[in-house]
Amino acid sequence: MNERESIISLREQLHRHNYNYYVLNAPTISDKEFDEMMHRLQDLEEKYPDMSDPNSPTQRVGSDLNDEFRTVPHRRPMLSLANTYNLEEVREFYQRVSDGLHGQPFQVCAELKYDGLSISLHYRDGKLVQALTRGDGVQGDDVTANVRTIRSIPLVLDSSREDIPEEFEIRGEVLMPWQSFERLNDERGQAGEDLFANPRNAASGTLKSKDPKVVSQRGLDAYLYYLLGEDIPSTGHYENMESARSWGFQVSKDMRLCNTLEELWEYISYWDVHRKELPVATDGIVIKVNSLAQQKALGMTAKSPRWAIAYKFQAEQACTVLREVTFQVGRTGVVTPVANMDSVLLSGTMVHRATLHNADVLEALDLHIGDHVLVEKGGEIIPKIVGKETLPQPLHKGGECIQPTNEEQMSVAEVGQALWEQEQHSPVHHTPSPCGRVGEGSSPVRFIQRCPVCGTPLVRGEEEASHYCPNDLHCAPQIIGRLEHFVSRKAMNISQVGPELIQQYYRNGMLHDVSDFYRITHDKKVADSVARSTEVPFERVLFALGIRFVGEIAAKTLARKFKDIDSLMSATMEQLLETDGIGNVIAESIINYFASEENRALIERLRQAGLQFTLSEEQLSTHSTTLQGQSIVISGVFAHHSRDEYKRIIEQHGGKNVGSISGKTSFILAGENMGPSKLEKAEKLGVRIVSEDEFLAMIGQE
Ligand code: IVH
């Protein structure tokens, strides 16, 4: 097989392994073997740029950077479904369908209602050609580049299947599984970024990201639930979805055909409980008339089909009284309003605090002290106030209100979970100060103008949801937050120093900033634990500094790219932006951090204390796997490194240096004056010749 054929074959194999892994959950090769094949394909594609293909498995990592999404009209409008929270209305729907079909027998397909964002995928000749968001239902955003990075969406379908239409559309839901969602929020919390309130917001924020590389790392998933087109295989929805599954799509195995209303009730009551065990968020059940002919006969209203309905599960809610609103200042200075309420039982736990997120949410809720408020714990982890109870005597059922949520209430409380962030990631709890307390009275609770701790006027960045206190160097909760972050396990791991000791040292005037840890001598245990932290590698030191938006992952990439603190400190905006996964927000934050004299002086003190501000020899020696599996011949004289250095560099990037040229040679690294016999042999065997500069570019050392 020649190399061009290898490209085709590797693509086919990788598509299949990808499907086995992401859709079937049953890989047949090891991750390592998969990675090796992927690298080989990447190398070959680089070598044969004329064979590039946007549907190649290599494109899953996200390649092109698009500035803006193109708006594209949908070929068929993307309607939404009529919603109900009420089983009685489901019964009425069933009856309406039966009447509409003049008593004909019919089946309904019951399926889970996935809580993500809907997507329309277009395939032609077995290949993904376009992916659109729902938009306003008439036109959507072209998010193809981002969707290509979602591993469970097939880019190319199994060509041996004969029932795949030449052209079709398939719709479904893009989701962020709970696990990815928690990991993402963890990282964001550590970086001091706003958290996503729920997986749906996270999925939607991610899919609309301008950088497919970011999308590729966020672990999105997709379930498909609607096949459309001229030549689709069956006359029933369920059967079509079974076909789609066999073509390589991820279709839920939890769809059921029901012949009677009783079967439907069984399905609903089963999933009302068991949906909590699923890896992704669901918010109800969708019920569809199965026969496409019957669907057609029933038709549509202006907004939604008459042949389907969505039954939404009720989020668990409770009713209680608002007593006080306090304002908390987090490690990064973000100020979060928090509702303090009478304790109430909600989904099995006593709840007395709820986040009010930010000024906009607070204002929209129009709260007054003493109001009866509805607290909800839906898909989210911490409770939130979704609205006010205006009835004098709210309906209670075992301590819980039984009013359903409505769309408006949901949207009020959709923003970040700042309270959770503070509780989980930065255990600084500012005790409510007089300015943070809102007195009883009839005027609505308002957001504060000044920091409740240090009195500095709060600022709010353009397009930012949160207000924050800009006095980062002298505002107590921010200082304490940074100290706590510094010693935490994933940062410097100074295990002998916990939040209480930090509070105590801070109050005694022993700790002003993180460099003071290295001057502690009076307690041997603490001093030893601090001393051990000088071994912590550079990337974790960088994370430990607590630069706004620089989480664990960003710190790692920055450390690897810039290799030492001095290069990072002098990096320009452009250089920072060239780094994988570093966008404007992070880059700007880094520039601002190092622009401060105080921060530069702090780095100097830490350097004196012996912290690692350079990548270690070991880290420097395993750079990448760029040259994995490649046999490279070195020939000629070089300008930038000696031949021995090039041998070492090749090994550091996973390649192998070989002495003589053969058919197996991947390429020749050629300097000046390459011997004529070698040149001739290379030409004869068609081995690529790579110049010194090209090679350095290849390994990212331009
Ligand atoms: S069918 C015409 N099936 O719920 C029928 N939708 O308003 C189109 N959804 O926008 C939708 N799970 O985003 C269908 N199994 C499922 C679904 C589902 C989630 C979403 C979809 C749609 C909304 C309904």
XYZ file of C-alpha atoms and ligand atoms in Angstrom:
726
model
C 0.000 0.000 0.000
C 1.497 3.371 -0.902
C 1.281 6.361 1.418
C -1.689 7.898 -0.323
C -3.595 4.657 0.086
C -2.469 4.540 3.705
C -4.145 7.876 4.292
C -7.460 6.486 3.083
C -7.069 3.286 5.042
C -6.017 5.007 8.257
C -8.983 7.354 8.011
C -11.359 4.425 7.630
C -9.838 2.570 10.541
C -9.826 5.623 12.786
C -13.450 6.431 12.011
C -14.351 2.892 13.006
C -12.315 2.934 16.225
C -13.738 6.285 17.060
C -17.260 4.903 16.703
C -16.398 1.844 18.801
C -15.031 4.072 21.517
C -17.427 7.020 21.627
C -20.714 5.524 20.491
C -20.510 1.846 21.366
C -18.304 2.389 24.404
C -16.441 -0.732 23.342
C -12.960 0.064 22.037
C -11.100 -2.755 20.320
C -7.629 -1.196 20.407
C -5.659 0.554 23.133
C -5.548 4.342 23.452
C -1.889 4.163 22.628
C -2.488 2.291 19.390
C -5.217 4.768 18.512
C -2.872 7.700 19.150
C -0.149 6.124 17.079
C -2.461 5.650 14.127
C -3.656 9.206 14.510
C -0.095 10.525 14.514
C 0.765 8.502 11.470
C -2.243 9.903 9.659
C -1.366 13.438 10.741
C 2.134 13.023 9.381
C 0.916 11.643 6.099
C -1.641 14.390 5.714
C 1.076 16.923 6.280
C 3.129 15.264 3.620
C 0.270 15.185 1.120
C -1.560 18.467 1.595
C -3.531 17.877 -1.610
C -5.332 15.033 0.192
C -6.614 17.200 3.019
C -10.226 16.534 4.021
C -12.322 18.404 6.589
C -13.895 15.062 7.545
C -10.605 13.401 8.367
C -10.448 12.081 11.957
C -7.449 14.384 12.453
C -9.799 17.345 12.215
C -11.481 16.369 15.481
C -8.918 18.351 17.396
C -10.276 21.507 15.852
C -8.244 23.211 13.245
C -9.466 26.421 11.706
C -10.279 29.443 13.751
C -13.494 31.096 12.672
C -14.202 34.640 13.638
C -17.897 34.601 13.203
C -20.560 32.066 12.515
C -22.352 32.306 9.223
C -26.129 32.406 9.484
C -27.727 29.830 7.214
C -31.440 29.288 6.517
C -32.749 25.862 7.551
C -33.969 23.754 4.657
C -36.867 22.676 6.867
C -37.819 24.899 9.801
C -36.697 23.631 13.193
C -39.881 23.684 15.201
C -40.026 23.263 18.916
C -42.486 21.081 20.774
C -45.526 21.964 22.814
C -44.568 21.553 26.473
C -46.541 20.329 29.412
C -45.795 19.635 33.051
C -49.028 17.889 33.477
C -49.944 14.254 32.908
C -53.544 15.203 32.302
C -52.406 17.196 29.286
C -50.462 14.197 28.037
C -53.696 12.218 28.197
C -55.474 14.987 26.294
C -52.715 14.946 23.664
C -53.173 11.197 23.252
C -56.905 11.690 22.840
C -56.428 14.520 20.318
C -54.153 12.299 18.243
C -56.668 9.482 18.355
C -59.480 11.835 17.288
C -57.284 13.400 14.604
C -56.649 9.948 13.167
C -60.376 9.125 13.288
C -59.871 6.222 15.619
C -57.161 4.499 13.505
C -54.776 2.451 15.671
C -51.499 4.219 16.291
C -48.257 3.815 18.187
C -46.296 6.493 19.971
C -42.561 6.523 20.423
C -41.552 7.657 23.893
C -38.042 8.958 24.358
C -35.965 10.979 26.750
C -35.892 14.708 26.360
C -32.218 15.572 26.404
C -31.376 18.894 27.974
C -28.767 20.440 25.724
C -29.114 22.426 22.550
C -30.561 21.212 19.314
C -28.430 20.712 16.272
C -29.181 19.946 12.645
C -26.624 17.862 10.777
C -26.543 17.531 6.995
C -24.934 14.583 5.286
C -24.260 14.169 1.588
C -22.671 11.071 0.037
C -22.097 9.670 3.509
C -20.193 12.708 4.773
C -21.001 15.439 7.232
C -21.298 18.626 5.231
C -22.963 21.117 7.557
C -24.045 21.536 11.156
C -26.442 24.299 12.152
C -27.763 25.440 15.501
C -31.495 25.940 15.865
C -31.157 29.738 15.916
C -34.646 31.181 15.615
C -35.918 27.996 13.975
C -35.847 29.564 10.508
C -32.129 30.156 10.309
C -29.260 29.012 12.472
C -25.524 29.445 12.940
C -23.117 27.330 10.957
C -21.117 25.569 13.673
C -19.687 22.833 11.461
C -16.060 23.354 12.519
C -17.022 22.985 16.168
C -19.319 20.018 15.607
C -16.577 18.129 13.796
C -14.733 17.963 17.122
C -17.558 16.045 18.837
C -16.334 12.481 18.824
C -19.726 10.779 18.898
C -20.850 12.536 15.709
C -19.715 10.517 12.688
C -17.881 12.558 10.052
C -18.036 9.773 7.498
C -20.606 6.952 7.451
C -19.995 3.298 6.805
C -19.808 3.136 3.001
C -20.837 -0.533 2.902
C -24.381 0.326 4.053
C -26.771 0.491 1.159
C -29.708 2.108 2.904
C -28.002 5.438 3.566
C -29.728 8.160 1.518
C -27.498 10.272 -0.709
C -28.666 13.286 1.159
C -30.367 13.606 4.532
C -30.658 15.704 7.648
C -30.488 14.351 11.163
C -31.353 16.366 14.241
C -30.423 15.846 17.807
C -29.122 17.374 20.948
C -25.582 18.429 21.776
C -24.898 17.806 25.451
C -22.206 18.147 28.019
C -22.181 14.988 30.156
C -22.236 15.575 33.914
C -18.679 14.376 34.244
C -17.283 16.837 31.693
C -19.436 19.579 33.182
C -18.065 19.043 36.661
C -14.513 18.916 35.405
C -14.994 22.113 33.421
C -16.493 24.015 36.340
C -13.728 22.764 38.564
C -11.169 24.222 36.219
C -13.093 27.447 35.846
C -13.481 27.784 39.589
C -9.763 27.369 40.074
C -9.061 29.934 37.417
C -11.503 32.366 38.997
C -13.793 32.310 35.976
C -17.599 32.432 36.103
C -19.037 28.940 36.444
C -21.658 27.493 34.132
C -24.968 27.054 35.926
C -25.834 23.767 34.261
C -24.653 21.427 31.519
C -27.016 23.003 28.997
C -25.445 26.447 29.361
C -22.024 24.879 29.286
C -22.834 22.950 26.091
C -24.289 25.996 24.440
C -21.416 28.255 25.501
C -18.985 25.680 24.213
C -20.652 25.047 20.878
C -20.695 28.780 20.222
C -17.047 29.159 21.137
C -14.996 30.788 18.412
C -12.203 28.301 18.880
C -12.825 24.695 17.773
C -9.772 23.679 19.826
C -11.574 24.713 22.979
C -14.648 22.772 21.869
C -12.537 19.736 21.205
C -11.280 19.675 24.803
C -14.625 20.129 26.509
C -15.983 16.605 26.097
C -19.270 17.356 24.326
C -21.545 14.509 23.324
C -24.590 14.220 21.061
C -27.754 12.125 20.816
C -29.702 12.102 17.582
C -33.488 11.828 17.561
C -35.002 12.914 14.260
C -34.241 11.844 10.698
C -35.448 13.902 7.742
C -35.049 13.653 3.983
C -36.575 12.427 0.736
C -35.234 8.894 0.781
C -35.168 7.867 4.389
C -35.459 4.102 4.849
C -38.678 3.505 6.829
C -42.213 4.686 7.280
C -41.840 4.794 11.064
C -39.805 7.161 13.240
C -38.545 4.438 15.571
C -37.377 2.278 12.677
C -35.606 5.214 11.060
C -33.743 5.889 14.258
C -32.715 2.234 14.422
C -31.290 2.608 10.908
C -29.497 5.794 11.894
C -27.946 3.914 14.777
C -26.690 1.250 12.405
C -25.108 3.955 10.210
C -22.961 5.100 13.108
C -25.060 7.693 14.934
C -25.510 7.742 18.668
C -29.222 7.098 19.103
C -30.664 6.552 22.555
C -31.312 2.925 23.469
C -34.041 4.149 25.801
C -36.658 4.813 23.133
C -39.845 2.723 23.464
C -42.752 2.114 21.155
C -45.965 2.271 23.172
C -49.290 0.837 22.059
C -51.382 2.147 24.886
C -51.565 5.053 27.288
C -50.733 2.639 30.117
C -47.437 1.713 28.482
C -46.672 5.390 28.167
C -47.381 5.970 31.889
C -45.028 3.163 32.749
C -42.292 4.682 30.651
C -42.769 8.126 32.197
C -42.836 6.931 35.774
C -39.794 4.735 35.246
C -37.704 7.569 33.807
C -38.892 10.151 36.295
C -36.803 8.194 38.795
C -34.086 6.503 36.744
C -33.057 9.505 34.658
C -30.934 10.539 37.611
C -28.632 7.612 36.829
C -27.932 8.783 33.274
C -24.582 10.354 32.386
C -26.303 13.354 30.782
C -29.034 15.789 31.818
C -32.607 15.151 30.743
C -35.576 17.330 31.549
C -38.546 15.320 30.369
C -40.021 12.843 27.949
C -40.824 13.445 24.300
C -43.790 11.581 22.873
C -44.049 11.233 19.090
C -46.634 9.546 16.898
C -44.533 6.867 15.235
C -45.973 6.521 11.743
C -44.679 9.205 9.362
C -47.928 8.991 7.386
C -49.930 9.633 10.548
C -47.574 12.488 11.448
C -48.299 14.018 8.071
C -52.024 13.578 8.499
C -51.949 15.309 11.874
C -49.838 18.208 10.558
C -48.573 21.249 12.397
C -49.714 24.361 14.119
C -47.710 27.528 13.403
C -45.273 26.737 16.172
C -45.113 23.005 16.673
C -46.154 19.656 15.242
C -49.513 18.207 16.345
C -47.959 14.750 16.400
C -45.591 15.292 19.301
C -45.494 16.707 22.803
C -42.868 17.203 25.497
C -43.724 16.268 29.059
C -41.316 18.052 31.372
C -40.318 16.721 34.753
C -40.940 19.065 37.608
C -37.855 20.484 39.221
C -38.037 20.022 42.957
C -38.991 23.243 44.653
C -39.613 24.510 48.140
C -41.053 27.664 49.563
C -39.412 29.686 52.313
C -38.893 33.195 53.660
C -36.038 35.486 52.645
C -34.348 36.927 55.730
C -31.251 38.671 54.527
C -29.069 39.210 51.493
C -25.318 39.255 52.061
C -22.508 39.876 49.613
C -19.478 37.626 49.456
C -16.095 38.483 48.020
C -14.217 35.594 46.419
C -10.541 34.991 45.787
C -10.633 36.815 42.470
C -12.656 39.702 43.879
C -15.972 38.671 42.347
C -18.868 39.813 44.527
C -21.788 37.420 44.813
C -25.131 38.170 46.427
C -26.327 35.352 48.661
C -29.835 34.845 49.984
C -30.129 33.734 53.603
C -33.482 32.097 54.206
C -35.435 30.120 56.777
C -34.292 26.505 56.518
C -36.443 24.284 54.342
C -36.279 20.673 53.160
C -35.466 20.333 49.464
C -34.686 17.035 47.699
C -33.661 15.473 50.971
C -31.359 18.209 52.307
C -31.940 21.255 54.495
C -31.371 24.434 52.568
C -30.965 27.923 53.992
C -28.702 29.705 51.555
C -29.055 30.208 47.832
C -27.014 32.107 45.304
C -28.476 35.147 43.632
C -25.615 35.077 41.120
C -25.137 38.727 40.196
C -26.693 42.178 39.951
C -28.881 41.351 36.937
C -30.391 38.290 38.542
C -30.942 40.149 41.787
C -32.709 42.961 40.017
C -34.861 40.672 37.900
C -36.093 38.858 41.010
C -37.154 42.127 42.658
C -36.715 40.731 46.148
C -37.782 42.272 49.451
C -36.747 41.056 52.870
C -39.568 38.897 54.202
C -40.693 37.749 50.739
C -41.816 34.173 50.291
C -39.408 32.775 47.750
C -39.375 29.612 45.653
C -36.151 27.690 45.906
C -35.314 25.107 43.323
C -32.753 22.388 42.886
C -33.145 21.329 39.325
C -30.310 19.968 37.251
C -28.052 22.187 39.248
C -26.082 21.352 42.308
C -26.744 24.319 44.534
C -30.152 25.755 45.210
C -31.283 28.925 43.544
C -34.195 31.269 43.984
C -36.384 31.022 40.929
C -39.084 33.470 41.853
C -41.346 34.852 44.475
C -44.428 33.302 45.903
C -47.095 35.931 45.715
C -50.033 33.919 47.024
C -50.654 34.613 50.705
C -50.959 30.874 51.431
C -48.699 28.891 49.121
C -49.656 25.320 48.376
C -47.549 22.961 50.403
C -46.989 19.275 50.098
C -44.729 17.783 52.739
C -42.836 21.031 53.094
C -42.474 21.488 49.348
C -44.404 23.788 47.109
C -46.065 22.038 44.232
C -46.137 24.905 41.771
C -44.427 23.936 38.581
C -41.553 25.923 37.226
C -42.358 28.023 34.224
C -40.005 29.109 31.470
C -39.707 32.634 32.779
C -38.647 31.596 36.220
C -36.060 29.259 34.784
C -34.420 31.918 32.716
C -34.108 34.328 35.606
C -31.709 32.082 37.413
C -29.556 30.751 34.660
C -26.228 32.410 35.262
C -23.044 31.170 37.096
C -23.014 29.368 40.389
C -20.784 31.737 42.226
C -21.808 30.603 45.661
C -20.930 27.074 44.782
C -17.643 28.289 43.433
C -16.830 29.896 46.732
C -17.890 26.952 48.805
C -16.133 24.377 46.675
C -13.004 26.048 45.523
C -12.077 28.859 47.788
C -13.270 28.369 51.289
C -13.018 32.037 52.180
C -16.281 33.064 53.689
C -16.545 36.650 54.415
C -18.664 37.207 57.490
C -21.412 39.610 56.527
C -20.286 43.115 57.291
C -22.638 46.023 57.976
C -22.430 47.188 54.355
C -23.255 43.696 53.143
C -26.434 43.465 55.154
C -29.730 44.600 53.795
C -32.169 45.806 56.377
C -35.819 44.891 56.666
C -38.169 47.109 54.773
C -40.330 47.453 51.757
C -37.747 48.698 49.273
C -36.274 46.025 47.017
C -32.881 44.526 47.780
C -30.262 46.268 45.663
C -26.791 45.309 44.589
C -24.027 47.165 46.426
C -21.785 49.804 44.887
C -18.719 49.290 47.067
C -16.801 46.263 48.253
C -18.456 45.106 51.497
C -15.026 44.469 52.985
C -12.653 47.212 51.901
C -15.079 49.821 50.615
C -13.467 50.140 47.172
C -15.993 51.025 44.435
C -16.864 47.852 42.527
C -16.243 47.521 38.808
C -17.890 45.483 36.141
C -16.092 44.655 32.913
C -17.794 45.175 29.607
C -19.958 42.159 28.805
C -19.152 40.624 32.191
C -21.945 39.416 34.406
C -20.113 39.924 37.678
C -19.025 42.955 39.634
C -15.660 42.669 41.287
C -13.518 44.543 43.756
C -10.428 45.835 41.936
C -8.412 46.224 45.146
C -6.859 42.797 44.709
C -3.668 43.530 46.634
C -5.266 44.902 49.774
C -8.755 43.442 50.074
C -8.726 40.822 52.839
C -10.856 38.021 51.337
C -8.888 38.286 48.117
C -5.572 38.078 49.953
C -6.753 35.192 52.097
C -8.251 33.509 49.060
C -4.934 33.719 47.224
C -3.050 32.371 50.249
C -5.436 29.428 50.486
C -5.242 28.778 46.785
C -1.432 28.860 46.933
C -1.173 26.100 49.552
C -3.913 23.940 48.018
C -3.175 20.411 46.872
C -3.158 21.065 43.148
C -1.019 24.168 43.611
C 1.954 24.126 46.046
C 0.490 21.347 48.184
C 1.649 22.798 51.515
C -0.346 20.301 53.518
C 0.538 21.568 56.998
C -1.164 24.900 56.334
C -4.949 24.962 56.182
C -7.554 27.741 56.070
C -7.645 28.201 59.839
C -3.911 28.641 60.198
C -3.940 31.075 57.299
C -6.656 33.131 58.994
C -4.649 33.121 62.193
C -1.326 34.072 60.577
C -3.043 36.731 58.531
C -4.645 38.266 61.609
C -1.322 38.202 63.466
C 0.278 40.115 60.634
C 2.607 37.248 59.708
C 1.232 36.726 56.228
C 0.775 39.512 53.708
C 1.360 37.640 50.519
C 2.390 34.155 49.480
C 6.140 34.842 49.781
C 5.709 35.186 53.563
C 5.139 31.428 53.820
C 8.815 30.978 53.077
C 9.813 33.042 56.099
C 7.977 30.940 58.655
C 10.497 29.398 61.046
C 8.785 29.155 64.440
C 6.861 25.983 63.604
C 9.144 23.270 62.288
C 6.372 21.138 60.796
C 4.986 24.060 58.857
C 8.454 25.211 57.793
C 9.300 21.717 56.493
C 6.085 21.466 54.596
C 6.728 24.896 53.052
C 10.316 23.939 52.195
C 9.141 20.839 50.355
C 7.045 23.029 48.092
C 10.185 24.447 46.482
C 10.286 21.163 44.567
C 6.880 21.733 43.000
C 7.290 21.996 39.201
C 7.028 25.298 37.382
C 3.587 24.650 35.862
C 2.043 24.227 39.307
C 3.861 27.266 40.664
C 2.338 29.227 37.813
C -1.108 27.915 38.690
C -0.476 28.655 42.377
C 0.093 32.355 41.679
C -3.663 32.619 41.172
C -3.553 34.798 38.066
C -7.137 35.447 37.112
C -8.398 32.953 34.472
C -5.161 30.900 34.591
C -6.372 27.490 35.716
C -4.454 24.257 35.896
C -4.639 23.528 32.197
C -3.736 27.026 31.020
C -0.797 27.042 33.460
C 0.458 23.782 32.036
C 0.292 24.939 28.421
C 1.911 28.261 29.266
C 4.731 26.586 31.167
C 5.427 24.243 28.285
C 5.299 26.984 25.701
C 7.371 29.642 27.504
C 9.555 27.281 29.554
C 10.438 29.827 32.230
C 8.892 32.738 34.064
C 11.087 35.381 32.435
C 9.939 34.488 28.939
C 6.361 34.448 30.141
C 6.725 37.804 31.894
C 8.070 39.415 28.749
C 5.635 37.678 26.376
C 3.636 39.958 24.112
C -0.090 39.665 23.551
C 0.603 38.091 20.134
C 2.933 35.464 21.574
C 0.413 34.584 24.250
C -2.385 34.291 21.725
C -0.309 31.876 19.649
C -0.510 29.416 22.530
C -3.079 26.607 22.271
C -6.154 27.317 24.340
C -5.094 30.856 25.313
C -7.596 33.450 24.146
C -7.953 37.173 24.670
C -9.299 37.003 28.186
C -6.498 34.855 29.591
C -3.798 36.663 27.612
C -4.975 40.058 28.820
C -5.104 38.854 32.394
C -1.502 37.603 32.189
C -0.290 40.881 30.704
C -2.055 42.825 33.459
C -0.697 40.582 36.162
C 2.925 41.017 35.137
C 2.480 44.712 34.441
C 2.077 45.260 38.167
C 5.257 46.249 39.990
C 3.981 44.526 43.130
C 3.488 41.249 41.314
C 6.934 41.411 39.735
C 8.452 42.056 43.155
C 6.522 39.101 44.548
C 7.901 36.831 41.824
C 11.403 38.026 42.730
C 10.855 37.183 46.407
C 9.565 33.740 45.453
C 12.556 33.217 43.192
C 14.837 34.077 46.117
C 12.946 31.556 48.224
C 13.954 28.901 45.694
C 10.691 28.143 43.858
C 10.824 26.492 40.437
C 10.409 29.083 37.749
C 11.821 26.979 34.918
C 10.713 23.680 33.420
C 12.793 20.853 34.851
C 15.377 18.965 32.761
C 13.020 16.049 32.689
C 10.096 18.100 31.435
C 12.337 19.768 28.889
C 13.443 16.404 27.612
C 10.014 15.032 26.733
C 8.609 17.739 24.570
C 6.044 16.109 22.404
C 5.151 13.170 20.267
C 5.294 15.184 17.048
C 7.811 12.804 15.508
C 6.320 9.629 16.984
C 6.984 6.613 14.789
C 9.186 8.481 12.310
C 12.592 7.349 11.107
C 14.759 10.333 10.281
C 18.101 10.543 8.546
C 20.357 13.505 9.362
C 22.626 14.775 6.617
C 24.734 17.896 6.001
C 25.860 20.816 8.112
C 23.513 22.856 10.282
C 23.247 26.471 11.367
C 21.234 26.320 14.603
C 22.193 23.085 16.352
C 24.905 20.485 15.992
C 24.145 17.062 14.521
C 24.277 15.540 17.995
C 21.803 18.092 19.251
C 19.480 17.224 16.388
C 19.726 13.558 17.322
C 18.643 14.429 20.831
C 15.853 16.735 19.612
C 14.483 13.998 17.363
C 14.329 11.620 20.311
C 12.772 14.237 22.560
C 9.921 14.508 20.101
C 9.417 10.779 19.864
C 11.279 10.180 16.583
C 14.139 7.810 15.723
C 17.415 8.810 14.146
C 18.596 6.273 11.576
C 21.868 6.086 9.643
C 20.953 5.196 6.085
C 18.170 6.043 3.723
C 15.669 3.324 2.849
C 12.077 3.042 1.772
C 11.101 3.223 5.435
C 12.775 6.584 6.033
C 10.151 9.175 6.909
C 12.272 12.143 5.860
C 15.785 13.484 5.664
C 16.719 16.394 7.858
C 19.036 18.122 5.435
C 21.511 20.875 6.239
C 23.932 22.548 3.847
C 26.108 20.383 1.603
C 24.151 17.174 1.766
C 26.185 14.481 0.024
C 25.193 13.894 -3.660
C 24.847 10.126 -3.283
C 22.372 10.583 -0.443
C 20.461 13.148 -2.462
C 20.242 10.773 -5.367
C 19.062 7.889 -3.216
C 16.458 10.097 -1.569
C 15.101 11.192 -4.915
C 14.985 7.646 -6.199
C 13.057 6.376 -3.196
C 10.825 9.453 -3.060
C 11.898 10.302 0.494
C 11.014 13.827 1.508
C 13.797 16.301 2.197
C 13.195 18.665 5.070
C 15.321 21.779 5.572
C 16.609 22.851 8.962
C 14.086 25.670 9.218
C 11.186 23.474 8.151
C 12.203 20.946 10.746
C 12.374 23.526 13.513
C 8.941 24.771 12.499
C 7.661 21.207 12.637
C 8.656 20.856 16.283
C 7.476 24.343 17.140
C 10.918 25.937 17.489
C 10.839 28.587 14.821
S -37.981 16.064 18.655
C -40.402 18.335 15.613
N -36.849 14.568 20.511
O -36.519 19.587 22.896
C -39.700 17.557 16.660
N -36.618 16.932 20.681
O -38.996 21.799 22.034
C -38.409 18.137 17.021
N -35.251 17.659 22.563
O -35.880 21.783 20.282
C -37.834 17.762 18.300
N -34.765 15.658 23.337
O -33.916 20.592 21.336
C -37.088 15.826 20.071
N -35.863 13.120 22.034
C -36.090 14.364 21.599
C -35.573 15.495 22.253
C -35.870 16.771 21.761
C -34.587 16.960 23.489
C -35.271 19.136 22.508
C -35.001 19.735 21.166
C -36.216 20.555 20.819
C -36.912 20.696 22.134
C -38.410 20.608 22.008
